[in-house]
Coordinates of N, CA and C in Angstrom, one line a residue:
Chain A
E62 N 0.5 -1.6 0.0 CA 0.1 0.0 0.3 C 1.0 1.6 -0.2
P63 N 0.3 2.4 -0.9 CA 0.9 3.4 -0.4 C 1.5 4.0 0.6
E64 N 2.2 5.3 0.7 CA 2.6 6.0 2.4 C 1.4 6.7 1.6
V65 N 1.6 7.7 2.8 CA 0.6 9.3 2.9 C 1.5 10.2 2.3
T66 N 0.9 11.5 2.1 CA 1.2 12.9 1.4 C 1.5 13.2 2.6
Q67 N 2.6 14.2 2.4 CA 2.3 15.4 3.5 C 2.0 17.2 3.1
T68 N 1.3 17.9 3.1 CA 1.3 19.1 3.0 C 2.1 20.2 4.0
P69 N 2.5 21.3 3.7 CA 3.6 21.8 2.6 C 4.9 20.9 2.9
S70 N 5.4 20.8 1.1 CA 6.3 20.8 1.3 C 7.2 21.1 2.4
H71 N 7.7 22.4 1.9 CA 8.5 23.3 2.6 C 7.7 23.9 3.3
Q72 N 8.1 24.4 4.8 CA 7.4 25.8 5.4 C 8.1 26.3 6.0
V73 N 8.4 28.0 5.7 CA 8.9 28.9 6.3 C 8.2 29.9 7.4
T74 N 8.6 30.0 8.2 CA 8.2 30.8 9.4 C 8.9 31.5 10.5
Q75 N 8.2 32.3 11.2 CA 8.6 33.4 12.3 C 8.7 32.8 13.3
M76 N 9.9 33.1 13.8 CA 9.8 32.4 15.5 C 8.2 33.0 16.2
G77 N 7.5 32.3 16.9 CA 6.2 32.7 17.8 C 5.0 32.5 17.1
Q78 N 5.6 32.5 15.4 CA 4.0 32.2 14.6 C 3.6 30.5 14.8
E79 N 2.6 30.4 14.6 CA 1.8 28.6 14.8 C 1.6 28.4 13.3
V80 N 2.5 26.7 13.5 CA 1.9 26.6 12.1 C 1.5 25.3 12.1
I81 N 0.8 24.8 11.0 CA 0.1 23.3 11.1 C 0.7 22.9 9.7
L82 N 0.9 21.6 9.9 CA 1.5 20.4 8.9 C 0.3 19.4 9.4
R83 N 0.4 19.0 7.4 CA -0.1 18.1 7.1 C -0.4 17.1 6.5
C84 N -0.7 15.8 7.2 CA -0.9 14.3 6.6 C -2.1 14.2 5.6
V85 N -2.1 13.3 4.9 CA -3.4 13.3 3.6 C -3.0 11.5 3.7
P86 N -3.8 10.8 4.7 CA -3.6 9.3 4.3 C -4.8 9.4 2.8
I87 N -3.6 8.4 2.3 CA -4.1 7.5 1.0 C -5.6 6.9 1.0
S88 N -5.7 6.0 2.2 CA -7.2 5.8 2.6 C -7.7 5.8 3.7
N89 N -8.7 5.4 4.3 CA -9.2 5.3 5.9 C -8.0 4.2 6.6
H90 N -6.9 5.0 7.4 CA -6.2 4.4 8.2 C -7.0 4.8 9.8
L91 N -6.2 4.2 11.0 CA -6.8 4.6 11.7 C -5.1 4.5 13.0
Y92 N -4.4 4.6 13.1 CA -2.7 5.2 13.4 C -2.2 5.5 12.2
F93 N -2.0 6.7 13.8 CA -1.3 8.0 12.3 C 0.5 8.0 13.1
Y94 N 1.4 8.7 13.2 CA 2.2 8.9 13.9 C 3.3 10.1 13.4
W95 N 4.0 10.6 14.2 CA 4.7 12.5 13.7 C 6.0 11.7 14.5
Y96 N 6.7 12.4 13.6 CA 8.4 11.5 13.7 C 8.6 13.2 13.4
R97 N 10.0 13.5 13.8 CA 10.9 15.0 13.2 C 12.6 14.6 13.5
Q98 N 13.1 15.2 12.6 CA 14.7 14.7 12.2 C 15.1 16.2 12.4
I99 N 15.7 16.8 12.9 CA 16.7 17.8 13.3 C 17.9 17.5 12.0
L100 N 18.1 18.5 11.2 CA 19.3 18.1 10.4 C 20.4 17.1 10.9
G101 N 20.9 16.2 10.0 CA 21.9 15.7 10.8 C 21.8 14.5 12.3
Q102 N 20.6 14.9 11.9 CA 20.4 14.2 13.4 C 19.5 12.8 13.0
K103 N 19.4 12.3 14.2 CA 18.2 10.7 14.0 C 16.7 11.1 13.8
V104 N 16.2 10.3 13.4 CA 14.5 10.2 13.4 C 14.2 10.3 14.9
E105 N 13.3 11.3 15.3 CA 12.9 11.3 16.6 C 11.2 11.3 16.6
F106 N 10.8 10.0 17.6 CA 9.4 10.4 17.4 C 8.7 10.9 18.5
L107 N 7.8 11.7 18.0 CA 7.1 12.6 18.7 C 5.5 11.8 19.1
V108 N 5.1 11.5 18.1 CA 3.3 10.6 19.2 C 2.3 10.1 18.3
S109 N 2.3 9.5 18.8 CA 1.2 8.5 18.2 C -0.1 8.8 18.7
F110 N -1.0 8.5 17.4 CA -2.5 9.1 17.3 C -3.4 7.5 17.1
Y111 N -4.5 7.4 17.9 CA -5.5 6.2 17.2 C -6.8 6.5 17.4
N112 N -8.1 6.6 16.8 CA -8.9 6.5 16.9 C -9.2 8.0 17.7
N113 N -8.7 8.5 17.3 CA -9.2 10.5 17.7 C -8.2 10.7 18.9
E114 N -7.3 9.5 19.1 CA -6.7 9.9 20.2 C -5.4 10.1 20.3
I115 N -4.3 11.0 21.4 CA -3.1 10.6 21.5 C -2.9 9.0 22.3
S116 N -1.9 8.0 22.0 CA -1.8 6.8 22.3 C -0.6 7.1 23.0
E117 N 0.2 7.6 22.7 CA 2.0 7.8 23.4 C 2.4 9.2 22.6
K118 N 3.3 9.9 23.5 CA 3.8 10.9 22.9 C 5.3 11.6 23.9
S119 N 6.5 11.4 23.1 CA 7.7 11.9 23.7 C 7.6 12.8 24.6
E120 N 8.6 12.9 24.9 CA 9.3 14.4 25.9 C 9.3 15.4 25.0
I121 N 9.7 15.4 23.5 CA 9.4 16.3 22.9 C 8.3 17.3 23.0
F122 N 7.5 16.3 22.4 CA 5.8 16.7 22.6 C 5.3 16.9 23.7
D123 N 5.4 18.9 23.5 CA 5.6 19.3 24.8 C 3.6 20.3 24.7
D124 N 3.7 21.3 25.1 CA 2.2 21.8 25.5 C 2.0 22.4 24.0
Q125 N 3.6 23.1 23.6 CA 3.6 24.1 22.0 C 2.9 22.6 20.6
F126 N 3.0 21.3 21.6 CA 2.6 20.9 20.2 C 1.0 20.4 20.1
S127 N 0.4 20.1 19.5 CA -1.2 19.1 19.3 C -0.8 18.7 18.5
V128 N -2.3 17.7 18.4 CA -2.7 16.9 16.4 C -4.1 16.7 16.6
E129 N -4.5 16.8 15.9 CA -6.0 16.2 15.8 C -6.0 15.9 14.5
R130 N -7.6 15.5 14.3 CA -8.2 14.9 12.8 C -9.3 15.7 12.9
P131 N -9.3 16.8 12.4 CA -10.2 17.7 12.4 C -11.5 17.0 11.1
D132 N -11.1 17.0 10.7 CA -12.3 16.6 9.7 C -12.5 14.9 9.0
G133 N -12.2 14.1 9.9 CA -11.6 12.5 9.3 C -11.0 12.1 8.8
S134 N -10.3 13.0 8.1 CA -9.5 12.7 6.9 C -7.8 12.9 7.3
N135 N -8.2 14.3 7.0 CA -6.6 14.7 7.3 C -5.8 14.7 8.7
F136 N -4.5 14.6 8.6 CA -4.0 14.7 10.1 C -3.1 15.8 10.4
T137 N -3.5 16.2 11.5 CA -2.6 17.6 11.6 C -1.5 17.3 12.7
L138 N -0.5 18.2 12.9 CA 0.2 18.7 13.7 C 0.5 20.1 14.0
K139 N 0.1 20.6 15.1 CA 0.1 22.1 15.0 C 1.4 22.3 16.2
I140 N 2.1 23.7 16.2 CA 3.1 23.7 17.2 C 2.5 24.9 16.9
R141 N 2.0 25.5 18.1 CA 1.6 27.1 18.2 C 2.5 28.2 18.5
S142 N 3.7 28.1 18.9 CA 5.0 29.1 19.2 C 6.0 28.5 19.0
T143 N 6.6 28.7 16.8 CA 7.6 28.2 16.8 C 8.7 29.0 17.4
K144 N 9.7 28.0 17.3 CA 11.2 28.0 18.5 C 12.1 27.9 17.2
L145 N 13.6 28.8 16.9 CA 14.1 28.1 16.3 C 14.9 26.7 16.1
E146 N 14.8 26.2 17.5 CA 15.0 24.7 17.2 C 13.9 24.0 16.7
D147 N 13.4 24.1 16.5 CA 12.1 23.6 15.8 C 12.2 23.5 14.2
S148 N 13.3 23.8 13.8 CA 13.5 23.9 12.7 C 14.1 22.5 12.3
A149 N 13.3 21.4 11.4 CA 13.4 20.2 11.3 C 12.4 19.4 9.8
M150 N 12.7 18.4 9.7 CA 12.4 17.8 8.5 C 10.6 16.8 10.0
Y151 N 9.8 16.7 9.4 CA 8.4 16.5 9.9 C 8.2 15.2 9.5
F152 N 8.2 13.9 10.0 CA 7.3 13.2 9.3 C 6.5 12.7 9.6
C153 N 4.8 12.1 9.0 CA 3.6 11.3 9.3 C 4.0 10.5 8.1
A154 N 3.7 9.0 9.5 CA 3.3 7.7 9.3 C 2.0 7.2 9.4
R155 N 1.9 6.6 8.6 CA 0.5 5.4 9.1 C 1.0 3.7 9.3
G156 N 0.2 3.4 10.5 CA 0.2 2.2 10.6 C -0.8 1.0 10.1
D157 N 0.0 0.1 9.5 CA -0.6 -0.9 8.7 C -1.4 -1.8 9.9
S158 N -2.4 -1.7 9.6 CA -3.4 -2.4 10.7 C -3.1 -4.2 10.7
S159 N -2.3 -4.6 9.8 CA -2.2 -6.4 9.5 C -0.7 -6.6 9.8
T160 N 0.1 -6.1 9.8 CA 1.2 -6.6 10.0 C 2.4 -5.0 11.1
Y161 N 1.4 -4.0 11.2 CA 1.8 -3.0 12.0 C 3.3 -2.5 11.7
E162 N 3.6 -2.4 10.5 CA 4.2 -1.6 9.9 C 3.7 -0.4 9.9
Q163 N 4.9 0.6 9.6 CA 4.7 2.1 9.8 C 5.3 2.5 8.4
Y164 N 4.8 3.4 7.5 CA 4.9 3.8 6.3 C 4.9 5.1 6.2
F165 N 6.3 6.1 6.1 CA 6.2 7.2 6.0 C 5.8 8.2 5.1
G166 N 5.8 9.1 5.2 CA 4.9 9.8 4.0 C 6.8 10.7 4.0
P167 N 6.8 11.6 2.8 CA 8.1 12.5 2.2 C 8.6 13.7 3.4
G168 N 7.3 14.0 4.0 CA 8.1 15.3 5.2 C 7.4 16.4 4.4
T169 N 7.5 17.1 5.6 CA 7.9 18.8 5.4 C 8.8 19.0 6.3
R170 N 9.6 19.9 5.1 CA 10.6 21.2 6.2 C 10.3 22.4 6.5
L171 N 10.0 22.2 7.9 CA 9.7 23.5 8.6 C 11.3 24.0 9.3
T172 N 11.4 25.3 8.0 CA 12.1 26.6 8.9 C 11.8 27.5 9.6
V173 N 12.3 27.7 10.3 CA 12.1 28.7 11.5 C 13.0 29.7 11.9
T174 N 13.1 31.6 11.2 CA 13.8 31.8 10.9 C 13.5 33.2 12.1
Chain B
D40 N 12.8 -1.4 24.3 CA 13.4 -2.1 22.8 C 14.8 -2.4 23.2
A41 N 15.2 -3.5 22.5 CA 16.6 -4.1 23.0 C 17.7 -3.0 22.1
K42 N 18.8 -2.6 22.0 CA 19.4 -2.3 21.5 C 20.5 -2.7 20.2
T43 N 20.4 -2.1 19.5 CA 21.4 -2.3 18.0 C 22.5 -1.2 18.0
T44 N 23.7 -2.0 17.3 CA 24.8 -2.1 16.8 C 25.3 -1.8 15.5
Q45 N 25.6 -0.8 14.6 CA 25.5 -0.7 13.3 C 27.1 -0.1 13.2
P46 N 27.5 -1.0 12.1 CA 28.9 0.3 11.5 C 28.5 1.8 11.4
P47 N 28.9 2.5 11.1 CA 28.8 3.8 10.8 C 28.4 4.1 9.2
S48 N 29.2 3.5 8.8 CA 29.1 3.4 7.1 C 29.8 2.6 6.7
M49 N 29.3 1.7 5.2 CA 29.6 1.0 4.5 C 29.6 1.2 2.9
D50 N 30.9 0.7 1.8 CA 30.7 1.0 0.6 C 30.2 -0.4 0.2
C51 N 30.0 -0.5 -1.3 CA 29.7 -1.2 -1.7 C 29.8 -1.2 -3.9
A52 N 29.9 -2.0 -4.3 CA 30.3 -1.1 -5.3 C 29.2 -1.9 -6.8
E53 N 28.6 -1.5 -7.2 CA 27.2 -1.6 -8.0 C 26.8 -3.0 -8.5
G54 N 26.3 -3.4 -8.6 CA 25.4 -4.4 -9.0 C 26.4 -6.0 -8.2
R55 N 27.7 -5.6 -7.3 CA 27.7 -6.7 -5.8 C 26.3 -6.5 -5.3
A56 N 26.3 -7.7 -4.5 CA 25.4 -7.1 -2.8 C 26.0 -6.7 -1.9
A57 N 25.0 -5.8 -0.8 CA 25.5 -5.5 0.4 C 25.0 -5.8 1.0
N58 N 25.9 -6.4 2.2 CA 25.9 -7.2 3.4 C 25.7 -6.2 4.7
L59 N 25.0 -5.7 5.0 CA 24.7 -4.9 6.3 C 24.7 -5.8 7.7
P60 N 25.6 -5.5 8.6 CA 25.6 -6.4 9.9 C 24.7 -5.3 10.8
C61 N 24.7 -6.6 11.9 CA 23.3 -5.7 13.0 C 23.7 -6.3 13.8
N62 N 24.2 -6.3 15.1 CA 24.1 -6.7 16.7 C 23.4 -6.4 17.4
H63 N 23.0 -7.2 17.9 CA 21.4 -6.9 18.7 C 21.1 -8.1 19.8
S64 N 22.9 -8.2 20.9 CA 22.9 -9.3 22.0 C 22.0 -9.4 22.9
T65 N 21.1 -8.5 23.5 CA 20.1 -8.4 24.0 C 19.1 -8.6 23.8
I66 N 18.7 -8.9 22.2 CA 17.1 -9.0 22.4 C 16.0 -10.6 23.1
S67 N 14.8 -9.5 23.2 CA 14.3 -11.1 23.8 C 13.7 -11.8 22.9
G68 N 12.6 -13.1 23.5 CA 12.0 -13.8 22.9 C 10.5 -13.1 21.6
N69 N 10.2 -12.2 22.2 CA 9.4 -11.4 21.5 C 9.3 -10.1 20.5
E70 N 10.4 -10.3 20.7 CA 11.5 -8.8 19.8 C 11.5 -9.2 18.4
Y71 N 11.2 -8.5 17.5 CA 11.3 -8.9 16.0 C 12.5 -8.1 15.7
V72 N 13.3 -8.4 14.4 CA 14.4 -7.6 13.6 C 13.9 -6.7 12.9
Y73 N 13.7 -5.2 12.5 CA 13.3 -4.4 11.3 C 14.2 -3.8 10.9
W74 N 14.4 -3.8 9.6 CA 15.0 -2.4 8.5 C 14.4 -1.4 8.2
Y75 N 14.4 -0.1 8.2 CA 14.3 0.4 7.3 C 15.6 1.3 6.9
R76 N 15.1 1.8 5.5 CA 16.1 2.8 5.2 C 15.4 4.2 5.0
Q77 N 16.5 5.1 4.9 CA 16.9 6.5 5.0 C 16.8 7.3 3.4
I78 N 16.8 7.3 2.2 CA 17.4 8.2 1.4 C 17.5 9.3 1.4
H79 N 18.5 10.1 1.1 CA 18.8 11.8 1.9 C 17.4 12.3 2.1
S80 N 17.2 12.7 3.1 CA 15.8 13.6 3.1 C 14.4 13.3 3.2
Q81 N 15.0 11.5 2.8 CA 13.6 11.4 2.5 C 12.4 10.7 3.5
G82 N 11.6 10.3 3.6 CA 10.7 9.2 4.7 C 11.7 8.3 4.8
P83 N 12.1 8.0 5.9 CA 12.0 6.5 6.0 C 11.4 5.1 5.7
Q84 N 11.9 4.4 5.0 CA 10.9 2.9 3.8 C 11.2 1.8 5.0
Y85 N 10.3 0.8 5.3 CA 10.2 0.0 5.4 C 10.9 -1.1 4.4
I86 N 11.8 -2.1 4.6 CA 12.8 -2.8 4.3 C 11.6 -4.5 4.6
I87 N 12.2 -4.9 5.6 CA 12.0 -6.2 5.7 C 12.2 -6.6 7.5
H88 N 11.3 -7.4 7.9 CA 11.5 -7.5 9.1 C 11.1 -9.0 9.4
G89 N 11.7 -9.5 10.8 CA 11.6 -11.5 10.9 C 12.0 -11.2 12.2
L90 N 11.7 -12.6 12.3 CA 11.6 -13.4 14.1 C 12.8 -14.0 14.4
K91 N 12.8 -15.0 13.4 CA 13.5 -16.0 13.8 C 14.2 -16.8 12.6
N92 N 13.4 -17.0 11.5 CA 13.8 -17.4 10.4 C 13.9 -16.2 9.5
N93 N 14.9 -16.7 8.4 CA 15.8 -16.1 7.0 C 13.9 -15.4 6.4
E94 N 14.2 -14.0 5.8 CA 13.2 -14.1 5.5 C 14.4 -13.6 4.0
T95 N 13.2 -13.1 3.2 CA 13.2 -12.3 1.5 C 11.7 -12.0 1.0
N96 N 12.3 -10.7 0.2 CA 11.3 -9.9 -0.3 C 11.7 -9.6 -1.2
E97 N 11.0 -8.8 -2.0 CA 11.3 -7.7 -3.2 C 12.6 -7.0 -3.1
M98 N 12.5 -6.4 -2.1 CA 13.9 -5.5 -1.7 C 15.2 -6.5 -1.2
A99 N 15.5 -7.3 -0.6 CA 16.3 -7.6 0.3 C 16.1 -8.9 1.1
S100 N 17.1 -9.6 1.7 CA 17.1 -10.6 2.4 C 17.8 -10.4 3.6
L101 N 16.6 -10.9 4.7 CA 16.7 -10.9 6.0 C 18.0 -12.2 6.8
I102 N 18.9 -12.5 7.3 CA 19.4 -13.5 7.7 C 19.5 -13.5 9.2
I103 N 19.4 -14.3 10.0 CA 19.5 -13.8 11.3 C 19.4 -15.0 12.0
T104 N 20.8 -15.0 13.5 CA 22.0 -15.8 13.4 C 20.3 -16.5 14.1
E105 N 21.3 -18.1 14.5 CA 19.9 -18.9 15.4 C 19.9 -18.6 17.1
D106 N 21.2 -17.6 17.5 CA 20.6 -17.5 18.5 C 20.1 -16.2 18.9
R107 N 20.0 -15.4 17.7 CA 19.2 -14.4 17.4 C 19.8 -13.2 17.7
K108 N 21.1 -13.1 17.9 CA 21.3 -12.2 18.3 C 22.3 -11.1 17.5
S109 N 22.3 -11.6 15.8 CA 22.6 -10.6 15.5 C 22.3 -11.2 13.8
S110 N 21.8 -9.7 12.9 CA 21.5 -10.4 11.5 C 21.8 -9.3 10.3
T111 N 22.0 -9.9 9.7 CA 22.2 -9.7 8.5 C 21.2 -9.1 7.6
L112 N 21.5 -7.6 6.9 CA 20.4 -7.7 5.5 C 21.0 -7.6 4.2
I113 N 20.7 -7.7 3.5 CA 21.6 -8.5 2.1 C 20.7 -7.7 1.0
L114 N 21.2 -7.2 0.4 CA 20.7 -6.8 -0.7 C 21.3 -7.1 -2.3
P115 N 20.9 -7.9 -3.0 CA 21.5 -9.3 -3.8 C 22.2 -8.2 -4.7
H116 N 21.7 -7.2 -5.5 CA 22.4 -6.5 -6.6 C 22.3 -4.9 -6.1
A117 N 23.2 -4.2 -5.7 CA 23.6 -3.2 -5.2 C 23.3 -1.7 -6.5
T118 N 22.3 -1.5 -6.0 CA 22.3 -0.3 -7.6 C 22.8 1.0 -7.1
L119 N 23.0 2.2 -7.8 CA 23.3 3.4 -7.1 C 21.9 3.8 -5.9
R120 N 20.7 3.3 -6.8 CA 19.6 4.3 -5.8 C 19.5 3.5 -4.5
D121 N 20.1 2.7 -4.1 CA 20.3 1.9 -2.9 C 21.2 2.6 -1.8
T122 N 21.7 3.3 -1.9 CA 22.3 4.2 -1.2 C 21.9 4.9 -0.3
A123 N 21.4 4.9 0.6 CA 21.0 5.7 2.1 C 21.1 4.9 3.7
V124 N 21.2 5.4 4.4 CA 21.1 4.9 5.7 C 20.0 4.0 6.3
Y125 N 20.3 3.1 6.5 CA 20.0 2.0 6.7 C 19.8 1.7 8.5
Y126 N 19.1 1.3 8.5 CA 18.5 1.2 10.3 C 18.0 -0.2 10.9
C127 N 18.5 -0.8 11.4 CA 18.5 -2.2 12.1 C 17.8 -1.6 13.3
I128 N 16.7 -2.3 13.2 CA 15.3 -1.8 14.7 C 15.1 -3.2 15.5
V129 N 14.9 -2.9 16.9 CA 14.6 -4.2 17.4 C 12.8 -4.0 18.2
R130 N 12.0 -4.3 17.6 CA 10.9 -3.8 18.1 C 10.1 -5.0 18.7
S131 N 9.5 -5.1 20.0 CA 8.7 -6.0 20.4 C 6.8 -5.3 19.8
L132 N 6.2 -6.1 19.4 CA 4.9 -6.2 18.7 C 3.7 -5.9 20.1
S133 N 4.1 -6.3 21.0 CA 3.2 -6.1 21.8 C 1.8 -5.4 22.5
G134 N 1.1 -4.9 21.9 CA 0.2 -3.8 21.9 C 0.0 -3.6 20.1
G135 N 1.2 -3.8 19.3 CA 1.0 -3.7 18.0 C 1.4 -2.5 17.3
Y136 N 1.3 -1.6 18.2 CA 1.4 0.0 17.3 C 2.3 0.9 18.1
Q137 N 3.8 0.1 18.5 CA 3.9 1.4 19.3 C 5.3 1.8 18.4
K138 N 5.6 3.1 18.8 CA 6.7 3.6 18.0 C 7.7 3.0 16.9
V139 N 8.4 3.1 16.8 CA 9.7 3.1 15.9 C 10.7 3.7 16.4
T140 N 11.6 3.1 17.2 CA 12.5 4.0 17.8 C 14.4 3.4 16.9
F141 N 14.4 4.5 16.3 CA 15.2 5.0 15.5 C 16.9 5.3 15.7
G142 N 17.8 4.4 15.5 CA 19.1 4.9 15.9 C 20.2 5.7 14.8
T143 N 21.7 5.9 14.6 CA 22.2 6.3 13.4 C 22.7 5.6 12.7
G144 N 22.1 4.4 12.4 CA 21.9 3.2 11.6 C 23.2 3.2 10.6
T145 N 23.2 2.6 9.5 CA 24.8 2.6 8.1 C 24.4 3.2 7.3
K146 N 25.6 3.9 6.8 CA 25.4 4.6 5.6 C 26.0 3.6 4.7
L147 N 25.2 3.6 3.9 CA 25.7 2.5 3.4 C 25.8 3.1 1.2
Q148 N 27.3 3.5 0.9 CA 27.2 4.7 -0.4 C 27.5 3.4 -1.5
V149 N 26.8 3.2 -2.2 CA 27.2 2.3 -3.3 C 28.0 2.8 -4.8
I150 N 29.0 1.8 -4.7 CA 29.8 3.2 -5.6 C 29.7 2.9 -6.9
P151 N 30.1 3.3 -8.8 CA 29.6 2.8 -9.5 C 31.0 2.4 -9.8

């Protein structure tokens, strides 16, 4: 099965601004994940989301972050007040219901200036 | 999840088999060995996984030692497009949908 798609591919924002990153599933999936990768560093888990609720979150996922699935299709990651250190690639992934595989999207490059 | 150890980098000639090793000496009985790869700045891509038997799919083969303390990912005929960072991950599937924890992986460079 194909992965998810993500929009935008690149987002530039000023420090302190809110950003919303979108993940668009190809079909109806229940499990979603957000990961991020700061340039030159490891891919880090942020949050998992199942059946419209957060099922697990990391230390990185503080009060500045939120996730939701507002219209039953798109899955969004919101950063309320961006900081310079939020600059990273943000990857959305979906979980496969039978194999538990995670299939990643192409990512959104967030640049905070 | 158990920790894995991989060499930081490897080279492979185009058309040759690429053999990427992984040590996971603390793996427990219910943990699977997964391999993902990440081509420059793209999203990680699932390759293959196994529990104790060797596995093969259209992308690669996975050889797991009998004691399960190490494994090898084999790309039978490496191409330039296989240049990527390869991650060996040990993962329990109890509960099914846990996060994937990435390490630093092996940077494979396929040379023409």
